[in-house]
């Protein structure tokens, strides 16, 4: 089967010989010209000039004398016209989104030669349609149905708003075109219509070429039809339609919807027998794969046999209906395929530059002004400092800042804190408006690119990053030039949207030989091109064909009534692309995702047609992934010499190490957790406490209570002293001191609290007042220790183990010592027995507060000045303290523990057993069996729980 472009080259060369240089070839896309020249080069016997190769858009622009303007510039110009005619103070921010839609509608109106005055007519009487419109009866009925539905005489506010704008759209349309024409610029549809108007008026057009060859078109707009008809009438053009008789001869077949009409209007130059290829024997595979990436991994398997047959892949193509699969496709190409040509371009949204720009936008969007100072949100700052570009340019300063932010718990940072060098000073600054932001981003981009080049001397990979920056800076320059005119003020939000939209459509071109090796293409690039072997990915319904209609301000009924393209046209276009792609291929593999997210995983309707149309033979394959997970492995850490040495630090007082109640509770919960944290020293990730959660709330309460009672340390507090504290500002001052010390980690911090912090402050004050009111019942009492660290030695065999901890508060009430522990969480104050506190099979964490309180008693009583004293353990549990009947005493075996001595002996025996187990070299550290205990463990990722 001879490729279509080869047939065209043969016919044109046969007609014109070396004179082919005077024939302008008009294609629907650029790529066709390259392949045409390859076929032509095989025919010529001596050097000749290549014929001119044009897309229809390039030819129309050349004939009109106008220049197609940048879409962004056109949107700005349209806004100026809109605001002037509507006499509105609407901002560009609000106009931008639907202004683009309106621009596309104007483009369609001109390309399809719609009478704009009739389209935008505000019909007051439905009978006027028959009088005013000169349209076929079927179209008139569609238009009548629309206006009848609008119900002009009883329109609600939304309809009224639609009609008020609609009534002025024709005036906007005409004024907009006049404005553009005065500047020598236009949108594409305007250029097409200008050429048509010249032909219609009889004005002579100076064609720069003697002859035209119109090659490979399918769906023609009205301007193209009129232009091609003129060329045909004047004998200036030959027409080469690419089709197959199978779908053209069947009136029901949507793939031939446009071609059938084209063949009637304009004669085909090539003989019909060359277009009977689709029903010839083909190897057609339909392959169901349950993932997108899985489809790309099938490429190597499919091409394995092809490579055995022929290593030349020039006639092989991989077609991406979903162009987002480009990167996984590239990574799936077999390593022995050296020549690969990519026509799509590398998506800019996948580059580090795009992530850098997104981070900058997020940084500026979340910035806040406070006391005339700009402050940046810590998450955005951290993301910026973690970015590879910033880390490359100022690695030391970035590391220093990240450490500073975490250490000082900085939620918002000022410019003064961030300006560690010239680059960071440029990065962390506040632009005043949209234009200033665009200029700031442009300067930041050029500076970053220059710094990367400086830091990457000799690194070939840096060339890619510079190319990414060049692509972005080139696009951004156009935006800056438009904004510089000053005609339109665009606020920061709309500039963010413009830049995001601009970057979403950018691509970085690949460099390579376009005619050599394996071709990786999008669907549109396949027009007029033929390949013997084709792999098409994502042939899912909704992807190929796409089922989304273009967004339009013109309602569907009016689009259909006036002959503008609608969703039906899109279906017919994609059907043509599909069948044309496979009509000359000998091997076709059609892959689809059977389980894509948010859809049914249905194969394309085109695949169903191949299945059920008798003209085709195909076979289906269903791929499945066999996924198995290995059984969970137990983790056992035997106590070797190195671990024993690490444990011995707790038996050597000179090291200062000691076992705390928290550490011992961790061991009883899970010995492996104890090993990770207290032997290996693995620290859980330190994060910024933006929301004040349980642990931080506890720290604030502890410190505030310490501040309140510190003036009374070793002194008697009477009831009137507590009343004095309750009536003054001491509580609020203590809470703010706690925020500075524990939350802001800066005792000189002067900023006011904000957001949730204000609520937390009020809750703290409320709880502290309740604690003081409870304390007043036991007044007078004497605080003898506030947040004081106690340590003692315990003899374990031939070793002296150091244990200890920080006691929240110890006081004397009526000659009896109390050890009070503040608890902000939900804690138990009652236990069935002492043994229950050490029951590994039970929930030791549930009773950890009781265990901790008793252990503090044990440690304190080993101090010389407290030996033999009566000591009462107690818990101030905040979740229970609000009850009027609250009692701080512990209860074990249904008895109130008035004195630690009541349970001391049993507690010590159980505790010593734990100590002996920890230091027993025969007892390993291992993962706890009860997975419920792992739910909130910071090391569960290591254990795969």
mmCIF file of N, CA and C in Angstrom, residues 111-201:
data_model
loop_
_atom_site.group_PDB
_atom_site.id
_atom_site.type_symbol
_atom_site.label_atom_id
_atom_site.label_comp_id
_atom_site.label_asym_id
_atom_site.label_seq_id
_atom_site.Cartn_x
_atom_site.Cartn_y
_atom_site.Cartn_z
ATOM 1 N N UNK A 111 -14.804 32.243 10.516
ATOM 2 C CA UNK A 111 -14.393 31.107 9.688
ATOM 3 C C UNK A 111 -15.589 30.446 9.009
ATOM 4 N N UNK A 112 -16.757 30.495 9.674
ATOM 5 C CA UNK A 112 -17.939 29.853 9.111
ATOM 6 C C UNK A 112 -18.894 30.861 8.472
ATOM 7 N N UNK A 113 -18.396 32.075 8.259
ATOM 8 C CA UNK A 113 -19.117 33.104 7.510
ATOM 9 C C UNK A 113 -20.529 33.337 8.027
ATOM 10 N N UNK A 114 -20.657 33.353 9.341
ATOM 11 C CA UNK A 114 -21.954 33.609 9.960
ATOM 12 C C UNK A 114 -22.227 35.104 9.947
ATOM 13 N N UNK A 115 -23.465 35.470 9.651
ATOM 14 C CA UNK A 115 -23.863 36.878 9.713
ATOM 15 C C UNK A 115 -23.987 37.251 11.194
ATOM 16 N N UNK A 116 -23.003 37.989 11.709
ATOM 17 C CA UNK A 116 -22.969 38.308 13.136
ATOM 18 C C UNK A 116 -24.169 39.145 13.561
ATOM 19 N N UNK A 117 -24.648 40.005 12.680
ATOM 20 C CA UNK A 117 -25.797 40.843 13.045
ATOM 21 C C UNK A 117 -27.037 39.991 13.263
ATOM 22 N N UNK A 118 -27.215 38.927 12.457
ATOM 23 C CA UNK A 118 -28.354 38.023 12.655
ATOM 24 C C UNK A 118 -28.154 37.143 13.884
ATOM 25 N N UNK A 119 -26.935 36.643 14.083
ATOM 26 C CA UNK A 119 -26.669 35.768 15.219
ATOM 27 C C UNK A 119 -26.929 36.481 16.536
ATOM 28 N N UNK A 120 -26.455 37.709 16.645
ATOM 29 C CA UNK A 120 -26.577 38.440 17.900
ATOM 30 C C UNK A 120 -27.855 39.273 17.976
ATOM 31 N N UNK A 121 -28.776 39.011 17.076
ATOM 32 C CA UNK A 121 -30.053 39.718 17.096
ATOM 33 C C UNK A 121 -30.841 39.343 18.345
ATOM 34 N N UNK A 122 -31.302 40.361 19.058
ATOM 35 C CA UNK A 122 -32.146 40.118 20.240
ATOM 36 C C UNK A 122 -33.597 40.051 19.762
ATOM 37 N N UNK A 123 -34.106 38.855 19.558
ATOM 38 C CA UNK A 123 -35.421 38.660 18.948
ATOM 39 C C UNK A 123 -36.533 39.035 19.928
ATOM 40 N N UNK A 124 -37.388 39.985 19.531
ATOM 41 C CA UNK A 124 -38.505 40.411 20.372
ATOM 42 C C UNK A 124 -39.784 39.643 20.018
ATOM 43 N N UNK A 125 -39.833 39.142 18.839
ATOM 44 C CA UNK A 125 -41.020 38.396 18.420
ATOM 45 C C UNK A 125 -40.536 37.183 17.648
ATOM 46 N N UNK A 126 -40.979 36.021 18.049
ATOM 47 C CA UNK A 126 -40.492 34.788 17.447
ATOM 48 C C UNK A 126 -40.784 34.748 15.948
ATOM 49 N N UNK A 127 -41.830 35.492 15.483
ATOM 50 C CA UNK A 127 -42.174 35.496 14.062
ATOM 51 C C UNK A 127 -41.156 36.275 13.238
ATOM 52 N N UNK A 128 -40.350 37.110 13.924
ATOM 53 C CA UNK A 128 -39.359 37.885 13.187
ATOM 54 C C UNK A 128 -38.292 36.994 12.561
ATOM 55 N N UNK A 129 -38.103 35.801 13.136
ATOM 56 C CA UNK A 129 -37.071 34.911 12.612
ATOM 57 C C UNK A 129 -37.348 34.583 11.146
ATOM 58 N N UNK A 130 -38.608 34.251 10.831
ATOM 59 C CA UNK A 130 -38.954 33.894 9.459
ATOM 60 C C UNK A 130 -38.736 35.069 8.512
ATOM 61 N N UNK A 131 -38.975 36.295 8.998
ATOM 62 C CA UNK A 131 -38.845 37.470 8.143
ATOM 63 C C UNK A 131 -37.393 37.873 7.935
ATOM 64 N N UNK A 132 -36.594 37.811 9.010
ATOM 65 C CA UNK A 132 -35.259 38.391 8.969
ATOM 66 C C UNK A 132 -34.171 37.431 8.504
ATOM 67 N N UNK A 133 -34.337 36.136 8.832
ATOM 68 C CA UNK A 133 -33.244 35.196 8.578
ATOM 69 C C UNK A 133 -33.455 34.468 7.254
ATOM 70 N N UNK A 134 -32.409 34.400 6.477
ATOM 71 C CA UNK A 134 -32.435 33.661 5.213
ATOM 72 C C UNK A 134 -31.637 32.381 5.397
ATOM 73 N N UNK A 135 -32.252 31.427 6.097
ATOM 74 C CA UNK A 135 -31.594 30.169 6.416
ATOM 75 C C UNK A 135 -32.497 29.014 6.024
ATOM 76 N N UNK A 136 -31.933 27.814 5.838
ATOM 77 C CA UNK A 136 -32.776 26.640 5.541
ATOM 78 C C UNK A 136 -33.809 26.411 6.640
ATOM 79 N N UNK A 137 -34.940 25.779 6.270
ATOM 80 C CA UNK A 137 -36.063 25.575 7.190
ATOM 81 C C UNK A 137 -35.641 24.841 8.468
ATOM 82 N N UNK A 138 -34.799 23.826 8.312
ATOM 83 C CA UNK A 138 -34.371 23.039 9.476
ATOM 84 C C UNK A 138 -33.617 23.909 10.478
ATOM 85 N N UNK A 139 -32.750 24.783 9.958
ATOM 86 C CA UNK A 139 -31.983 25.659 10.845
ATOM 87 C C UNK A 139 -32.880 26.701 11.495
ATOM 88 N N UNK A 140 -33.869 27.191 10.753
ATOM 89 C CA UNK A 140 -34.797 28.166 11.323
ATOM 90 C C UNK A 140 -35.567 27.572 12.497
ATOM 91 N N UNK A 141 -35.967 26.316 12.387
ATOM 92 C CA UNK A 141 -36.703 25.662 13.462
ATOM 93 C C UNK A 141 -35.852 25.525 14.729
ATOM 94 N N UNK A 142 -34.571 25.230 14.555
ATOM 95 C CA UNK A 142 -33.665 25.118 15.698
ATOM 96 C C UNK A 142 -33.535 26.459 16.405
ATOM 97 N N UNK A 143 -33.394 27.542 15.621
ATOM 98 C CA UNK A 143 -33.244 28.879 16.200
ATOM 99 C C UNK A 143 -34.531 29.306 16.900
ATOM 100 N N UNK A 144 -35.673 29.009 16.266
ATOM 101 C CA UNK A 144 -36.953 29.347 16.898
ATOM 102 C C UNK A 144 -37.101 28.636 18.240
ATOM 103 N N UNK A 145 -36.692 27.393 18.291
ATOM 104 C CA UNK A 145 -36.787 26.632 19.536
ATOM 105 C C UNK A 145 -35.962 27.263 20.642
ATOM 106 N N UNK A 146 -34.795 27.809 20.286
ATOM 107 C CA UNK A 146 -33.958 28.433 21.310
ATOM 108 C C UNK A 146 -34.619 29.680 21.874
ATOM 109 N N UNK A 147 -35.054 30.577 21.007
ATOM 110 C CA UNK A 147 -35.619 31.839 21.494
ATOM 111 C C UNK A 147 -36.953 31.630 22.210
ATOM 112 N N UNK A 148 -37.676 30.608 21.797
ATOM 113 C CA UNK A 148 -38.920 30.304 22.503
ATOM 114 C C UNK A 148 -38.620 29.842 23.928
ATOM 115 N N UNK A 149 -37.527 29.106 24.071
ATOM 116 C CA UNK A 149 -37.122 28.611 25.401
ATOM 117 C C UNK A 149 -36.663 29.742 26.301
ATOM 118 N N UNK A 150 -36.020 30.761 25.697
ATOM 119 C CA UNK A 150 -35.539 31.901 26.486
ATOM 120 C C UNK A 150 -36.706 32.665 27.093
ATOM 121 N N UNK A 151 -37.872 32.671 26.407
ATOM 122 C CA UNK A 151 -39.085 33.291 26.960
ATOM 123 C C UNK A 151 -38.831 34.751 27.328
ATOM 124 N N UNK A 152 -38.702 35.555 26.295
ATOM 125 C CA UNK A 152 -38.240 36.925 26.463
ATOM 126 C C UNK A 152 -39.131 37.774 27.364
ATOM 127 N N UNK A 153 -40.403 37.482 27.379
ATOM 128 C CA UNK A 153 -41.311 38.370 28.112
ATOM 129 C C UNK A 153 -41.390 38.048 29.592
ATOM 130 N N UNK A 154 -40.757 36.944 29.978
ATOM 131 C CA UNK A 154 -40.785 36.579 31.397
ATOM 132 C C UNK A 154 -39.412 36.037 31.796
ATOM 133 N N UNK A 155 -38.407 36.823 31.498
ATOM 134 C CA UNK A 155 -37.031 36.353 31.729
ATOM 135 C C UNK A 155 -36.591 36.675 33.149
ATOM 136 N N UNK A 156 -35.933 35.706 33.787
ATOM 137 C CA UNK A 156 -35.383 35.910 35.119
ATOM 138 C C UNK A 156 -34.102 36.702 35.053
ATOM 139 N N UNK A 157 -33.452 36.934 36.210
ATOM 140 C CA UNK A 157 -32.250 37.765 36.236
ATOM 141 C C UNK A 157 -31.105 37.198 35.403
ATOM 142 N N UNK A 158 -30.965 35.873 35.353
ATOM 143 C CA UNK A 158 -29.861 35.292 34.574
ATOM 144 C C UNK A 158 -30.092 35.472 33.073
ATOM 145 N N UNK A 159 -31.345 35.260 32.669
ATOM 146 C CA UNK A 159 -31.660 35.469 31.251
ATOM 147 C C UNK A 159 -31.528 36.940 30.869
ATOM 148 N N UNK A 160 -31.961 37.810 31.761
ATOM 149 C CA UNK A 160 -31.856 39.243 31.489
ATOM 150 C C UNK A 160 -30.387 39.646 31.332
ATOM 151 N N UNK A 161 -29.535 39.087 32.184
ATOM 152 C CA UNK A 161 -28.108 39.399 32.097
ATOM 153 C C UNK A 161 -27.544 38.893 30.773
ATOM 154 N N UNK A 162 -27.949 37.679 30.394
ATOM 155 C CA UNK A 162 -27.497 37.123 29.119
ATOM 156 C C UNK A 162 -27.932 38.030 27.966
ATOM 157 N N UNK A 163 -29.201 38.438 27.978
ATOM 158 C CA UNK A 163 -29.721 39.247 26.884
ATOM 159 C C UNK A 163 -29.090 40.629 26.824
ATOM 160 N N UNK A 164 -28.786 41.205 28.001
ATOM 161 C CA UNK A 164 -28.193 42.545 28.009
ATOM 162 C C UNK A 164 -26.812 42.544 27.361
ATOM 163 N N UNK A 165 -26.046 41.483 27.610
ATOM 164 C CA UNK A 165 -24.741 41.364 26.961
ATOM 165 C C UNK A 165 -24.918 40.982 25.498
ATOM 166 N N UNK A 166 -25.823 40.050 25.242
ATOM 167 C CA UNK A 166 -26.050 39.548 23.886
ATOM 168 C C UNK A 166 -26.421 40.690 22.937
ATOM 169 N N UNK A 167 -27.219 41.622 23.418
ATOM 170 C CA UNK A 167 -27.687 42.722 22.569
ATOM 171 C C UNK A 167 -26.549 43.604 22.088
ATOM 172 N N UNK A 168 -25.430 43.600 22.792
ATOM 173 C CA UNK A 168 -24.319 44.474 22.417
ATOM 174 C C UNK A 168 -23.140 43.717 21.803
ATOM 175 N N UNK A 169 -23.268 42.398 21.682
ATOM 176 C CA UNK A 169 -22.140 41.621 21.169
ATOM 177 C C UNK A 169 -21.814 41.960 19.721
ATOM 178 N N UNK A 170 -22.827 42.252 18.908
ATOM 179 C CA UNK A 170 -22.526 42.592 17.510
ATOM 180 C C UNK A 170 -21.726 43.881 17.432
ATOM 181 N N UNK A 171 -22.105 44.838 18.245
ATOM 182 C CA UNK A 171 -21.362 46.111 18.253
ATOM 183 C C UNK A 171 -19.929 45.885 18.746
ATOM 184 N N UNK A 172 -19.785 45.047 19.783
ATOM 185 C CA UNK A 172 -18.447 44.722 20.297
ATOM 186 C C UNK A 172 -17.633 44.019 19.226
ATOM 187 N N UNK A 173 -18.269 43.080 18.533
ATOM 188 C CA UNK A 173 -17.610 42.305 17.479
ATOM 189 C C UNK A 173 -17.067 43.222 16.387
ATOM 190 N N UNK A 174 -17.890 44.137 15.909
ATOM 191 C CA UNK A 174 -17.460 45.028 14.822
ATOM 192 C C UNK A 174 -16.388 46.008 15.289
ATOM 193 N N UNK A 175 -16.590 46.587 16.473
ATOM 194 C CA UNK A 175 -15.614 47.555 16.980
ATOM 195 C C UNK A 175 -14.267 46.882 17.263
ATOM 196 N N UNK A 176 -14.319 45.680 17.756
ATOM 197 C CA UNK A 176 -13.090 44.919 18.042
ATOM 198 C C UNK A 176 -12.296 44.675 16.766
ATOM 199 N N UNK A 177 -12.980 44.263 15.710
ATOM 200 C CA UNK A 177 -12.295 44.003 14.442
ATOM 201 C C UNK A 177 -11.712 45.292 13.852
ATOM 202 N N UNK A 178 -12.454 46.396 13.975
ATOM 203 C CA UNK A 178 -11.941 47.678 13.480
ATOM 204 C C UNK A 178 -10.681 48.080 14.230
ATOM 205 N N UNK A 179 -10.696 47.866 15.536
ATOM 206 C CA UNK A 179 -9.535 48.209 16.358
ATOM 207 C C UNK A 179 -8.320 47.381 15.952
ATOM 208 N N UNK A 180 -8.531 46.102 15.737
ATOM 209 C CA UNK A 180 -7.411 45.238 15.340
ATOM 210 C C UNK A 180 -6.886 45.622 13.952
ATOM 211 N N UNK A 181 -7.804 45.881 13.029
ATOM 212 C CA UNK A 181 -7.390 46.193 11.659
ATOM 213 C C UNK A 181 -6.568 47.471 11.619
ATOM 214 N N UNK A 182 -6.889 48.421 12.471
ATOM 215 C CA UNK A 182 -6.134 49.675 12.496
ATOM 216 C C UNK A 182 -4.696 49.461 12.959
ATOM 217 N N UNK A 183 -4.462 48.351 13.654
ATOM 218 C CA UNK A 183 -3.120 48.036 14.145
ATOM 219 C C UNK A 183 -2.403 47.012 13.267
ATOM 220 N N UNK A 184 -3.088 46.537 12.212
ATOM 221 C CA UNK A 184 -2.475 45.565 11.316
ATOM 222 C C UNK A 184 -2.391 44.170 11.890
ATOM 223 N N UNK A 185 -3.226 43.896 12.883
ATOM 224 C CA UNK A 185 -3.220 42.560 13.505
ATOM 225 C C UNK A 185 -4.622 41.974 13.433
ATOM 226 N N UNK A 186 -4.738 40.687 13.718
ATOM 227 C CA UNK A 186 -6.030 40.033 13.619
ATOM 228 C C UNK A 186 -5.977 38.691 14.334
ATOM 229 N N UNK A 187 -7.141 38.105 14.557
ATOM 230 C CA UNK A 187 -7.208 36.707 14.952
ATOM 231 C C UNK A 187 -7.386 35.890 13.678
ATOM 232 N N UNK A 188 -7.179 34.589 13.773
ATOM 233 C CA UNK A 188 -7.113 33.762 12.568
ATOM 234 C C UNK A 188 -8.398 33.826 11.752
ATOM 235 N N UNK A 189 -9.565 33.715 12.401
ATOM 236 C CA UNK A 189 -10.836 33.747 11.686
ATOM 237 C C UNK A 189 -11.043 35.056 10.945
ATOM 238 N N UNK A 190 -10.594 36.156 11.532
ATOM 239 C CA UNK A 190 -10.713 37.468 10.885
ATOM 240 C C UNK A 190 -9.899 37.506 9.587
ATOM 241 N N UNK A 191 -8.712 36.913 9.629
ATOM 242 C CA UNK A 191 -7.872 36.856 8.424
ATOM 243 C C UNK A 191 -8.565 36.022 7.348
ATOM 244 N N UNK A 192 -9.106 34.876 7.736
ATOM 245 C CA UNK A 192 -9.799 34.025 6.769
ATOM 246 C C UNK A 192 -10.936 34.791 6.106
ATOM 247 N N UNK A 193 -11.716 35.500 6.929
ATOM 248 C CA UNK A 193 -12.893 36.193 6.391
ATOM 249 C C UNK A 193 -12.475 37.354 5.493
ATOM 250 N N UNK A 194 -11.371 38.016 5.827
ATOM 251 C CA UNK A 194 -10.882 39.110 4.985
ATOM 252 C C UNK A 194 -10.534 38.607 3.589
ATOM 253 N N UNK A 195 -9.878 37.443 3.526
ATOM 254 C CA UNK A 195 -9.551 36.867 2.221
ATOM 255 C C UNK A 195 -10.832 36.517 1.473
ATOM 256 N N UNK A 196 -11.803 35.948 2.187
ATOM 257 C CA UNK A 196 -13.080 35.611 1.560
ATOM 258 C C UNK A 196 -13.764 36.869 1.016
ATOM 259 N N UNK A 197 -13.789 37.937 1.800
ATOM 260 C CA UNK A 197 -14.449 39.170 1.375
ATOM 261 C C UNK A 197 -13.793 39.744 0.124
ATOM 262 N N UNK A 198 -12.464 39.611 0.041
ATOM 263 C CA UNK A 198 -11.779 40.075 -1.171
ATOM 264 C C UNK A 198 -12.235 39.280 -2.388
ATOM 265 N N UNK A 199 -12.335 37.958 -2.222
ATOM 266 C CA UNK A 199 -12.778 37.123 -3.341
ATOM 267 C C UNK A 199 -14.215 37.449 -3.722
ATOM 268 N N UNK A 200 -15.061 37.649 -2.703
ATOM 269 C CA UNK A 200 -16.470 37.921 -2.949
ATOM 270 C C UNK A 200 -16.680 39.258 -3.653
ATOM 271 N N UNK A 201 -15.883 40.237 -3.291
ATOM 272 C CA UNK A 201 -16.037 41.574 -3.875
ATOM 273 C C UNK A 201 -15.468 41.661 -5.288
#
